[in-house]
Coordinates of C-alpha atoms and ligand atoms in Angstrom, one line a residue:
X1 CA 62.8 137.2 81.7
X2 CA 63.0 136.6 78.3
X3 CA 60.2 136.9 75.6
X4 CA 59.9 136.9 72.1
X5 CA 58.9 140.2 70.1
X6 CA 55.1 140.0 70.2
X7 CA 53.7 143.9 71.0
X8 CA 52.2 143.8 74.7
X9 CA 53.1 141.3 77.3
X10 CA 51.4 140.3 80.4
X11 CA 54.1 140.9 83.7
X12 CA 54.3 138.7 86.5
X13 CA 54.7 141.6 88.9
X14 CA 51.8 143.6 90.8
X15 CA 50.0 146.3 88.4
X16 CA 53.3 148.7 88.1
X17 CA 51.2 152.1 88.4
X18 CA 49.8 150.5 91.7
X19 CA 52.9 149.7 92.9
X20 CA 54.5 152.6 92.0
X21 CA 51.6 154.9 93.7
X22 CA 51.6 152.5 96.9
X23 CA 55.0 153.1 97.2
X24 CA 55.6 156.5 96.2
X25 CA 53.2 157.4 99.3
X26 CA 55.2 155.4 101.5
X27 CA 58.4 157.3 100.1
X28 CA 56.7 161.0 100.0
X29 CA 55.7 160.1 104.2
X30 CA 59.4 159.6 104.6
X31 CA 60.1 162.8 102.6
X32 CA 58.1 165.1 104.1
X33 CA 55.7 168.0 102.8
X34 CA 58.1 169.6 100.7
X35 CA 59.3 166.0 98.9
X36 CA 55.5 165.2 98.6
X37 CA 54.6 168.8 97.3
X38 CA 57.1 168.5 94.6
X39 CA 57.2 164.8 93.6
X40 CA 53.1 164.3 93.1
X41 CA 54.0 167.4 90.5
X42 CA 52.5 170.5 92.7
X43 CA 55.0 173.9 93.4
X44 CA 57.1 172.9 96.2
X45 CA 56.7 174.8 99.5
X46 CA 60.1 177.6 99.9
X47 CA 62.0 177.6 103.2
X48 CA 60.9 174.0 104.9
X49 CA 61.3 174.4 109.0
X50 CA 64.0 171.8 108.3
X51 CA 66.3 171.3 106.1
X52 CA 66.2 167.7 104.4
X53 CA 68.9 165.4 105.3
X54 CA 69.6 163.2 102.1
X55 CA 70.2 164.5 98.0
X56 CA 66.8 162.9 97.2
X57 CA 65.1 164.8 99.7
X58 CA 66.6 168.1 99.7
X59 CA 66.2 167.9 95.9
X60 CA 62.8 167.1 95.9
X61 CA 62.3 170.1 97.6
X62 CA 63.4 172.2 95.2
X63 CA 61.1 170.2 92.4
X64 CA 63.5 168.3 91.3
X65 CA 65.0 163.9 91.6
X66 CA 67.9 163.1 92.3
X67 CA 69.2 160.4 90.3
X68 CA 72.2 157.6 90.3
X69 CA 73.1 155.0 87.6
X70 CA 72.5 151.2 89.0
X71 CA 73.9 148.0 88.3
X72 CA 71.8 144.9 88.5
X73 CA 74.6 143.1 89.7
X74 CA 75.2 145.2 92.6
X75 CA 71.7 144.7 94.3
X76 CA 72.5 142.5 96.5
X77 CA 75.2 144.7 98.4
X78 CA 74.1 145.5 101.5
X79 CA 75.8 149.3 101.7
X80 CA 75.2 149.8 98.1
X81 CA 71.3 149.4 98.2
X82 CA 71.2 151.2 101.8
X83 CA 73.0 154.1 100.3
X84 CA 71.1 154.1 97.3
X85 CA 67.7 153.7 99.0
X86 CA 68.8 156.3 100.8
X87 CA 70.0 159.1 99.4
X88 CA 68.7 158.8 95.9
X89 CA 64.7 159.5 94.1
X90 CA 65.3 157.9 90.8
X91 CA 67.6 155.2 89.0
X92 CA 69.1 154.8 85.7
X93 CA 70.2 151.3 84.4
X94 CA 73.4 151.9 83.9
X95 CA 74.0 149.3 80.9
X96 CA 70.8 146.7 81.6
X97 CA 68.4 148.5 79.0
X98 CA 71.2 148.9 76.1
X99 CA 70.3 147.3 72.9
X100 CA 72.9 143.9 73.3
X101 CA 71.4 143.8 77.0
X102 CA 67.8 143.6 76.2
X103 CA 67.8 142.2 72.0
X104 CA 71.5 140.5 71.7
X105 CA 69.6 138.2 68.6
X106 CA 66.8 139.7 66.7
X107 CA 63.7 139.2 67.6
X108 CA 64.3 137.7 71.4
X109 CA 64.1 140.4 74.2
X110 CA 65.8 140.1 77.6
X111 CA 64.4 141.6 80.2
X112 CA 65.6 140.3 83.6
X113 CA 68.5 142.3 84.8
X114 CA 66.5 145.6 83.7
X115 CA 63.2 144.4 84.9
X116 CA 65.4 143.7 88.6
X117 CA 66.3 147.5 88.6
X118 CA 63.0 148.9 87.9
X119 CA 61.1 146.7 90.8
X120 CA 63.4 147.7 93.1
X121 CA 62.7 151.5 92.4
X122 CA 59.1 150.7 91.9
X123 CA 59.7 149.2 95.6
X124 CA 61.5 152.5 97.3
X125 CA 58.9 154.8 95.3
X126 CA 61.5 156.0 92.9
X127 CA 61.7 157.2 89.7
X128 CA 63.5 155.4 86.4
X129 CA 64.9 156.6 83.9
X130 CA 65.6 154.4 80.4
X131 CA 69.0 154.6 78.9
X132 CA 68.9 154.1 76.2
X133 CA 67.3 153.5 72.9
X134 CA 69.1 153.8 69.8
X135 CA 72.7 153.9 70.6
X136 CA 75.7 153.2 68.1
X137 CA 78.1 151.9 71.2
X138 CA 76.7 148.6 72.8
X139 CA 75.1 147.6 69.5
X140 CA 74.8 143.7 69.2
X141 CA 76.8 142.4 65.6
X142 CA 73.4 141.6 63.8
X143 CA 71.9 145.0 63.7
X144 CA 75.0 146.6 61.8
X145 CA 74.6 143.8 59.1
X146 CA 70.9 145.0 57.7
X147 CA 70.1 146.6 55.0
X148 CA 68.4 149.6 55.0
X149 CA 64.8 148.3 55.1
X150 CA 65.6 145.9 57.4
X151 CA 67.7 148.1 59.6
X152 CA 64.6 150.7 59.6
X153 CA 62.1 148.0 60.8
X154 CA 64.8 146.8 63.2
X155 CA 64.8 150.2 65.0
X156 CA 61.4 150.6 65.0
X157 CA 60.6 147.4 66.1
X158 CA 63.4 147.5 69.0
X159 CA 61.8 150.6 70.3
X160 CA 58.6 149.3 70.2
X161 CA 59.0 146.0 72.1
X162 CA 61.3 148.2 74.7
X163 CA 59.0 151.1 75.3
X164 CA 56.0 148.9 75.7
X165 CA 57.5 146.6 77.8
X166 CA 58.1 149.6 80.1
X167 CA 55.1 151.1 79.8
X168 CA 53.9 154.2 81.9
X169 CA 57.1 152.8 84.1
X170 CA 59.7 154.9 82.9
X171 CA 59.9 158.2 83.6
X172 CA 62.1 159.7 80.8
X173 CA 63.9 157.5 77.9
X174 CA 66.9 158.3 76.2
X175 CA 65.7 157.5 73.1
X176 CA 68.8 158.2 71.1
X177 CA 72.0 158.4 72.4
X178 CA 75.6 160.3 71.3
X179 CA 74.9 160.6 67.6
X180 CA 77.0 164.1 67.1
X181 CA 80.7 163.6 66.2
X182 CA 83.1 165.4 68.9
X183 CA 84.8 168.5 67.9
X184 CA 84.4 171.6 65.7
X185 CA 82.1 169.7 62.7
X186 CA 78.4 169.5 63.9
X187 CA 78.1 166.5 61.8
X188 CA 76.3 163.2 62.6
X189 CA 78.6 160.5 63.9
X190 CA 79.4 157.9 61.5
X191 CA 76.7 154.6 62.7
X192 CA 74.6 152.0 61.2
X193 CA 71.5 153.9 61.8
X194 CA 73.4 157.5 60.0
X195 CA 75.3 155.3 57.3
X196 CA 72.2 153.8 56.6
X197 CA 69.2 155.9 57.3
X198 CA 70.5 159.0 56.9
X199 CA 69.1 162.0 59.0
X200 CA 66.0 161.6 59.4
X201 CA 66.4 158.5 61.9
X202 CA 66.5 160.6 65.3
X203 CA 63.1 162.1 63.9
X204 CA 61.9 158.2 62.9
X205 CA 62.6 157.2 66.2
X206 CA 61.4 159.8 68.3
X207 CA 57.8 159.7 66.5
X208 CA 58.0 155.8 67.1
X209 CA 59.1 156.2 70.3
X210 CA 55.7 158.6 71.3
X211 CA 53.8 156.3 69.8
X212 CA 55.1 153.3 72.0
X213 CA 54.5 155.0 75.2
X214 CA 53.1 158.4 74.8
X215 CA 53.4 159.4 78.8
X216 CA 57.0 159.1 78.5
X217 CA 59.4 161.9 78.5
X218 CA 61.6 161.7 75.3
X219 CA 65.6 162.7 75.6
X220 CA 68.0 163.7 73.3
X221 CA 71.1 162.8 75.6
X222 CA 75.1 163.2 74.7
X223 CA 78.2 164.4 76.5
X224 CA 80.8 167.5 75.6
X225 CA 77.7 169.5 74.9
X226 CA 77.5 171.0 79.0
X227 CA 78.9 174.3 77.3
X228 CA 78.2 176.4 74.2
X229 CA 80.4 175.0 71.5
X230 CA 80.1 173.5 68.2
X231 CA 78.7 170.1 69.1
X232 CA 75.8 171.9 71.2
X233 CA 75.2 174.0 68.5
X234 CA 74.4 171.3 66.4
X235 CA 72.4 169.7 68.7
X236 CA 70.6 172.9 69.6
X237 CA 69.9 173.4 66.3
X238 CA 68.2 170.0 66.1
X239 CA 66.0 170.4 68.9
X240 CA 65.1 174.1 67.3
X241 CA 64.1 172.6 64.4
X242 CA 62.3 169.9 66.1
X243 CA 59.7 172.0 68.1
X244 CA 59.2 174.3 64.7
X245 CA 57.8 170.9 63.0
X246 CA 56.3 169.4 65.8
X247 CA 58.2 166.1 65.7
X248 CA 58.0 164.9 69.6
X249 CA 60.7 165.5 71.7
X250 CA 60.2 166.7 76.0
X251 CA 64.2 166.8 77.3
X252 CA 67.8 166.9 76.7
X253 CA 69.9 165.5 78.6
X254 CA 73.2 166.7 79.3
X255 CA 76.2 163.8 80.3
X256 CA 77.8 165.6 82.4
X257 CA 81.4 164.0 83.0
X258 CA 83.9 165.9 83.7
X259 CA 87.8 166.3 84.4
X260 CA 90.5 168.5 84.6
X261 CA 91.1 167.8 80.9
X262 CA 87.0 168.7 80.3
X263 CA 86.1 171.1 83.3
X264 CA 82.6 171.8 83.7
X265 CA 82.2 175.1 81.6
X266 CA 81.7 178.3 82.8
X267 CA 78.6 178.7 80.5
X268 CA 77.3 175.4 81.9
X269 CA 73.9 177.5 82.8
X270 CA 73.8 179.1 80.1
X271 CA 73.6 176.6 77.7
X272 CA 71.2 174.6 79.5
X273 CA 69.2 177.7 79.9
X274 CA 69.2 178.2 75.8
X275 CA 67.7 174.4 75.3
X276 CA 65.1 175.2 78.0
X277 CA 64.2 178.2 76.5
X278 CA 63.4 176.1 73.3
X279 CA 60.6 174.3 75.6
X280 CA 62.4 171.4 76.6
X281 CA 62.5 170.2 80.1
X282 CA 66.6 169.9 80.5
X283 CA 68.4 167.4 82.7
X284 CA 71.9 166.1 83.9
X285 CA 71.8 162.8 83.3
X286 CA 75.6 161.5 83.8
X287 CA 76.9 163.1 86.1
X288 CA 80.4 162.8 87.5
X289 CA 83.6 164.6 88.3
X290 CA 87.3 163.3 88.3
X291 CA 88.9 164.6 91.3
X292 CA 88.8 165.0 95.0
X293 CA 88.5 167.2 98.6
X294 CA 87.4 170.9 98.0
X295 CA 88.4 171.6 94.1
X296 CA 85.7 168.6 93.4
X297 CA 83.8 169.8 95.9
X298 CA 83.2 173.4 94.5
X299 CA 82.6 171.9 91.0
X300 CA 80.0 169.4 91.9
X301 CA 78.4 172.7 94.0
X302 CA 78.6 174.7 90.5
X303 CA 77.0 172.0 89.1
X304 CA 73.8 171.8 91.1
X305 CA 73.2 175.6 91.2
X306 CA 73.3 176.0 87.7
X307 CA 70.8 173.2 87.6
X308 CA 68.8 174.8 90.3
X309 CA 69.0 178.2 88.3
X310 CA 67.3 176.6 85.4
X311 CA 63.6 176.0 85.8
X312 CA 63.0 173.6 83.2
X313 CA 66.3 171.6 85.0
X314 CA 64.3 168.8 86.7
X315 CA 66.7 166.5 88.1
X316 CA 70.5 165.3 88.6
X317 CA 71.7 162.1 88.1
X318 CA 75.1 160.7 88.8
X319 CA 76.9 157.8 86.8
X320 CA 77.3 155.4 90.2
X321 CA 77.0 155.5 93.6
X322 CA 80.3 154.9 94.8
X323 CA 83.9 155.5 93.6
X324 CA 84.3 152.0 94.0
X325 CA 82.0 151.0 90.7
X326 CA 82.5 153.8 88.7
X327 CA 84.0 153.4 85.2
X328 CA 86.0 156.2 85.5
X329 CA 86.4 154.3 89.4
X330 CA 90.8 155.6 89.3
X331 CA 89.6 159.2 89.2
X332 CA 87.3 158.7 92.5
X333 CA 84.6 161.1 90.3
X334 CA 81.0 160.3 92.7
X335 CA 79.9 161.2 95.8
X336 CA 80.7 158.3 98.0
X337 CA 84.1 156.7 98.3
X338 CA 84.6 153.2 98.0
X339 CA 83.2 152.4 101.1
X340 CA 79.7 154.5 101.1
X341 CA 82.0 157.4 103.2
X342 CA 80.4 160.8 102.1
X343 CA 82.8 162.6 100.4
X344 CA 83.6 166.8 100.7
X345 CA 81.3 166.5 97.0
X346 CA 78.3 165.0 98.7
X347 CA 78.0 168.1 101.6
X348 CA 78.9 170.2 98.7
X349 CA 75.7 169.3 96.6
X350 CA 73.7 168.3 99.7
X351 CA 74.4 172.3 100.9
X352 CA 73.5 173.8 97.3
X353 CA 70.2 171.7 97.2
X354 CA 69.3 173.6 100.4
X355 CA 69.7 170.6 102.6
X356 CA 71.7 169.5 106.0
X357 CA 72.5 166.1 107.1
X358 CA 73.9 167.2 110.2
X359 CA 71.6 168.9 112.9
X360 CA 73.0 172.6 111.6
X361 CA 76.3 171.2 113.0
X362 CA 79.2 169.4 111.3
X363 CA 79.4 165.9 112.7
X364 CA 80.4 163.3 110.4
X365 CA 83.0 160.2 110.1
X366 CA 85.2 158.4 107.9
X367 CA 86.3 154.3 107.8
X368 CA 88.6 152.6 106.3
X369 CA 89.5 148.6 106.0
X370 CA 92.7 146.7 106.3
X371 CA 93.5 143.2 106.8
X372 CA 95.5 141.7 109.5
X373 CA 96.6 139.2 110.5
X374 CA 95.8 135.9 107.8
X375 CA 95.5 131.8 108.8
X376 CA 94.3 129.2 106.4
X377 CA 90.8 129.0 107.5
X378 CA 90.3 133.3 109.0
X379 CA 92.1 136.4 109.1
X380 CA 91.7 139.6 111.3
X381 CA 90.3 143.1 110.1
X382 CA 90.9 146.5 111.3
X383 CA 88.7 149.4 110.9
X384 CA 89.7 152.6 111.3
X385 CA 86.9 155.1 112.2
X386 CA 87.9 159.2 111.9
X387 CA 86.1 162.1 113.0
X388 CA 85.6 164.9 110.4
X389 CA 85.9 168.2 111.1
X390 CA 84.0 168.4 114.4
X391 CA 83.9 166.1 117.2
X392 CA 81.7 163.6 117.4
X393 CA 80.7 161.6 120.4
X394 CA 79.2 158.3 118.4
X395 CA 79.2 156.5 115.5
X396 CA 78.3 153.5 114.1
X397 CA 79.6 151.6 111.1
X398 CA 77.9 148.5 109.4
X399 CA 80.2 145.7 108.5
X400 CA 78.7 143.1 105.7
X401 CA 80.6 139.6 105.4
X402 CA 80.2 138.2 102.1
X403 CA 79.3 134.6 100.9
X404 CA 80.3 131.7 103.0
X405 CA 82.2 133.9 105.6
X406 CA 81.2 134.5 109.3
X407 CA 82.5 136.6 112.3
X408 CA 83.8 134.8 114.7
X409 CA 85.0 137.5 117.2
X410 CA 85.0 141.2 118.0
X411 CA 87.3 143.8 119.7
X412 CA 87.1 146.8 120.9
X413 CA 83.8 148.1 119.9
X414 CA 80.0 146.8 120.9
X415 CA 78.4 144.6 117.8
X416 CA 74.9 144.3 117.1
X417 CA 73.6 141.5 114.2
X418 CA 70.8 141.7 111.8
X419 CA 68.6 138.5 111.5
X420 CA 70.7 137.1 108.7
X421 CA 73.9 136.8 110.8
X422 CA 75.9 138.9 108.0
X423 CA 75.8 142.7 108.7
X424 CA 77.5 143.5 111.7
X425 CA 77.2 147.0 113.2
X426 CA 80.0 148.1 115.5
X427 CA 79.2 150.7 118.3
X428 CA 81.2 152.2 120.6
X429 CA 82.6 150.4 123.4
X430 CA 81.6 153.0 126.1
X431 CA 82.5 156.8 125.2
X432 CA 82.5 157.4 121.4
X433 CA 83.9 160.2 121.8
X434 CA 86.5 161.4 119.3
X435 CA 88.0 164.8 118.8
X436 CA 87.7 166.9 115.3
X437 CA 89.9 164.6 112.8
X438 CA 91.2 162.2 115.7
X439 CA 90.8 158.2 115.4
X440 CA 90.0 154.7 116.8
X441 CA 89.8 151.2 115.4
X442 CA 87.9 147.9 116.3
X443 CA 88.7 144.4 114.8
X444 CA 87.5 141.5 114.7
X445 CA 87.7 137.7 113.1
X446 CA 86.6 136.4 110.0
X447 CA 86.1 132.6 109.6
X448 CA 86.4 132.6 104.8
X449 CA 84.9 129.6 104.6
X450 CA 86.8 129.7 101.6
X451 CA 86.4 132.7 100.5
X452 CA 89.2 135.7 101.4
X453 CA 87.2 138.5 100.0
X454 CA 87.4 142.1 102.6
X455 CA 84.0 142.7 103.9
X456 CA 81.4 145.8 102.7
X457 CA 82.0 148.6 104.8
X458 CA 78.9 150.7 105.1
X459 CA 79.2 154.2 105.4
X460 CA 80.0 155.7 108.9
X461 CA 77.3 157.8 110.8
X462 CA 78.6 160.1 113.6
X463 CA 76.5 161.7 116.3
Ligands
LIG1 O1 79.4 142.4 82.0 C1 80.6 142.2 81.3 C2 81.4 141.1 82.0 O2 80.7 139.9 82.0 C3 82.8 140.9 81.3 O3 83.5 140.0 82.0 C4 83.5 142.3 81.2 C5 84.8 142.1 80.4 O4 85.0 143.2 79.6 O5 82.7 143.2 80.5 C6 81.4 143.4 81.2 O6 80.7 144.4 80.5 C7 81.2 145.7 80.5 C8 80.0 146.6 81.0 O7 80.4 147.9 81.0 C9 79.6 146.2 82.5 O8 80.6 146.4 83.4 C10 81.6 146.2 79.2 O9 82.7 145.4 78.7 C11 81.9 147.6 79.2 O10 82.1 148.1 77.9 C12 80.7 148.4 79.8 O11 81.1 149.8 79.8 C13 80.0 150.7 80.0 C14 80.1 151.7 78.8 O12 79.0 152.6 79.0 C15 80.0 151.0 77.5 O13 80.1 152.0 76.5 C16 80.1 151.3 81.3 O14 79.8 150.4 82.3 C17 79.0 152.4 81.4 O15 79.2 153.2 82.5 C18 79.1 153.4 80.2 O16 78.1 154.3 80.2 C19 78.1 155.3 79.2 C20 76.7 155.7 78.9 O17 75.9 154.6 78.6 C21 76.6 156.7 77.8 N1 77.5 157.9 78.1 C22 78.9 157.6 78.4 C23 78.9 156.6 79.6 C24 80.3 156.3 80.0 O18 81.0 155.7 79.0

C-alpha cells in the first residue's frame, strides 16, 4: 500500500479497533480466565488450576505479552505462522516499519509489508509493537542530506504520517531508537538527527509522537543498557529528567541480546527496577541469547524472572521465532531451532512464566531432515523423530512441501493431508512408542517440479 503524505487516510481493512476486540475475545476464549483477566487490563487471577501450555498464555497470566519479532516475508510458512500463532501474544515488525521501509523518498509512504504484519496480529488477537521511529541505522540517503529545517520538519512529519497511519493499532512505538554511543562516554551517538538537531530531538519527537497518537505507549529503546553501566546511566538520566519536565514518555525498552562476550548482567533486575521506579512501564524488547542446551537455558530462565520481579515489566519479546531466521541465526540464540523443535530455552522460560506444556510430565520430541536419495525430476527425505527425556508413545510431525513440489509416496509412518495438498502430517504407523532419547524415521518422495528446496518441518508434538 502506498500513499502519499496527506495526515489521515481511509484503510481498506475492517474498522481495526473492531477487529482487534472481535478477535481478542476469540484469543482470550482460547486463553483462558487468567489470559483474559490479564490482557483486557484487570489483576490476573494467582495459581490457575492449570498451568498454561504456550509463552503467550502462561505469560498472560502473570500480566504480561509475550512477544516475537516477524518478518513479512515469512508469512506464508506454514510452521512459522503455526508457531507464532501459537505461542506468541504480540508481534514486532522486525525491519517493515523502519524509516527506508515505510518513507524510502520523501514524501511517499509504504505501507504494505507492515500493514501484512499488523492484520495478521489484528487476526490472532495479538498485540503490535512499532519499531521504530527515529533511528540512525536503516535511514534512507535523502534524510541525511537536509538541512536543519528541513531535517526537523522531516522527522516530524515522518512521525506523523507513521503514527497516524497506525492509529490506536499499535500497542507501544519505539519512537527513537539507539541514540547513546557504546562504552564509558554517555554521549549522544554521532546522527543526522544529533549532528543536526542537537539534543533536544528525542524530546521533539517524543512530544510529536503523543500528539500523533496519544493512546500509544512511547519507548525509549537501545541495547548494552540490560545492566547498570555508563550507557544506562545516561539513558536513565534522560528518562529522569524527562518525567521532572513532563515531556511524554510511558516505557523503555531494553534489547536484550546477549552472548558470552555480553552475558546478561547480574544486575539485569536491578536496573530495570531503577527505570521503573522513575514511572516508566519497562520492557524487553529484543530479546535473544547466543548459545545452546542448559547454559542457554538457565540464562533465558534468569531473564524472565527478573522481568517477572519487576512490576512495571509488562512483556518479553524475542528477535525471531526460529534459529533458522535469526540475524545472529550461527549462534542458534531463540527459542525454536530451525525446524520449530522447542529448544531446552523454551521449557526454560515456559517453566519461569509458571506454565507447563506437558501434562505435569516431560514428554516431548525432536526432528530432523536429510535428503536421500536424488533423480532429475524427485528425491527421497528422511526424518528422524527423537524422544526427549521421557518416553513418549506418539507423535506427530507436519511436513510442508514448498512451491511446485508434491509427495508422491510415504514410508513408514501414517500421512494425513490438509485441503491444499501441501502439509503432510506423519503419524505413527502402529505403536509410537519410543523410549526416553531413542529414535525412528519415516520417508517419503518428493516430485520438485523444479524446484529442490528441503521441505518445512514443523515442530514435533509427542504424547
Ligand atoms: O531485504 C533485503 C534483501 O532484499 C537483500 O537481498 C539483502 C541483501 O543484503 O538485504 C535484505 O535486507 C536486510 C534486512 O535485514 C532484511 O533481511 C538488510 O540488508 C539488513 O541490514 C537487515 O538487518 C536488520 C538489522 O536490524 C539492520 O540494522 C536485521 O534483519 C534486524 O534483525 C536488525 O534489528 C535490529 C533492531 O532493529 C535494533 N536493534 C538491533 C537489532 C539487531 O541488529
Amino acid at each position: 500500500m502506498i500513499s502519499t503524505a496527506s495526515g489521515a487516510r481511509s484503510r481498506s481493512r475492517l474498522s481495526p479497533r473492531a477487529t482487534v476486540r472481535r478477535n481478542s475475545f476469540r484469543r482470550l476464549l482460547a486463553l483462558g480466565v487468567g489470559g483474559l483477566l490479564s490482557m483486557t487490563g484487570v489483576v490476573a487471577l494467582s495459581g490457575p488450576a492449570q498451568a498454561a501450555s504456550t509463552l503467550g498464555g502462561s505469560a498472560a497470566a502473570q500480566g504480561r505479552y509475550f512477544g516475537a519479532a516477524v518478518a513479512a516475508n515469512h508469512l506464508g510458512e506454514t510452521p512459522y505462522v503455526n508457531t507464532l500463532n501459537t505461542e506468541f501474544t504480540s508481534v514486532t515488525p522486525e525491519n517493515e516499519m523502519k524509516w527506508d521501509a515505510l518513507e524510502s523518498s520523501r514524501g511517499t509512504f509504504t505501507f504494505g509489508a507492515a500493514d501484512r504484519i499488523v492484520s495478521h496480529a489484528q487476526q490472532q488477537g495479538m498485540q503490535v509493537r512499532g519499531h521504530t521511529l527515529v533511528w540512525h541505522s536503516q535511514l534512507p540517503g535523502w534524510v541525511g542530506t537536509l538541512g536543519a529545517a528541513d531535517l526537523r520538519a522531516a522527522m516530524n512529519t515522518h512521525i506523523t504520517e507513521v503514527m497516524r497511519h497506525y492509529k490506536g493499532e499499535i500497542h507501544s512505538w519505539d519512537v527513537v531508537n539507539e541514540a547513546f554511543q557504546d562504552g564509558g562516554s554517555g554521549e549522544r551517538r554521532s546522527s543526522p538527527f544529533q549532528n543536526k538537531l542537537g539534543d533536544g530531538y528525542i524530546e521533539e519527537a517524543f512530544r510529536t509522537a503523543r500528539a500523533a497518537d496519544p493512546a500509544a505507549k512511547l519507548c525509549y529503546n537501545d541495547y548494552n543498557t540490560d545492566g547498570v553501566n555508563a550507557k544506562s546511566n545516561a539513558v536513565y538520566n534522560m528518562v529522569k529528567d524527562f518525567k521532572q519536565r513532563g515531556v511524554p514518555i510511558d516505557c523503555v525498552g531494553f534489547q536484550s541480546h546477549f552472548n558470552s562476550n555480553s552475558p546478561v548482567p547480574g544486575d539485569y533486575r536491578q536496573n530495570l527496577q531503577r527505570f521503573a521506579d522513575l514511572g516508566v512501564d519497562v520492557q524487553i524488547t529484543e530479546l535473544d541469547i547466543e548459545g545452546s542446551g542448559s547454559a542457554q537455558a538457565t540464562s533465558y530462565g534468569n531473564v524472565v524472572r527478573a522481568c517477572l520481579a519487576v512490576s512495571r515489566c509488562t512483556g518479553i519479546t524475542t528477535w525471531g521465532v526460529t534459529d533458522k531466521y535469526s540475524w545472529r541465526s550461527s549462534g542458534t540464540p531463540l527459542l525454536f531451532d530451525d525446524n520449530y523443535n522447542k529448544k531446552p530455552a523454551y521449557h526454560a522460560v515456559l517453566t519461569a512464566l509458571g506454565g507447563s506444556d506437558d501434562g505435569g510430565g516431560t514428554r516431548s520430541c525432536t526432528v530432523s531432515f536429510a535428503k536421500q536419495e536424488q533423480w532429475g525430476d524427485r528425491y527421497n527425505g528422511k526424518v528422524t523423530v527423537t524422544a526427549g527425556s521421557s518416553a513418549i508413545s506418539a507423535w506427530s510431525v507436519p511436513v510442508t512441501v514448498g512451491s511446485g513440489q508434491r509427495i508422491s509416496a510415504t514410508w513408514n509412518g501414517t500421512p494425513s493431508w490438509d485441503s491444499s495438498g501441501m502439509v503432510m502430517t506423519m503419524r505413527p504407523n502402529g505403536n509410537g512408542s519410543l523410549a526416553a532419547g531413542a529414535s525412528t524415521s519415516f520417508g517419503f518422495t518428493v516430485m520438485t517440479g523444479g524446484n529442490t528446496a528441503p521441505p518445512a518441518l514443523g515442530g514435533c508434538t509427542a504424547s
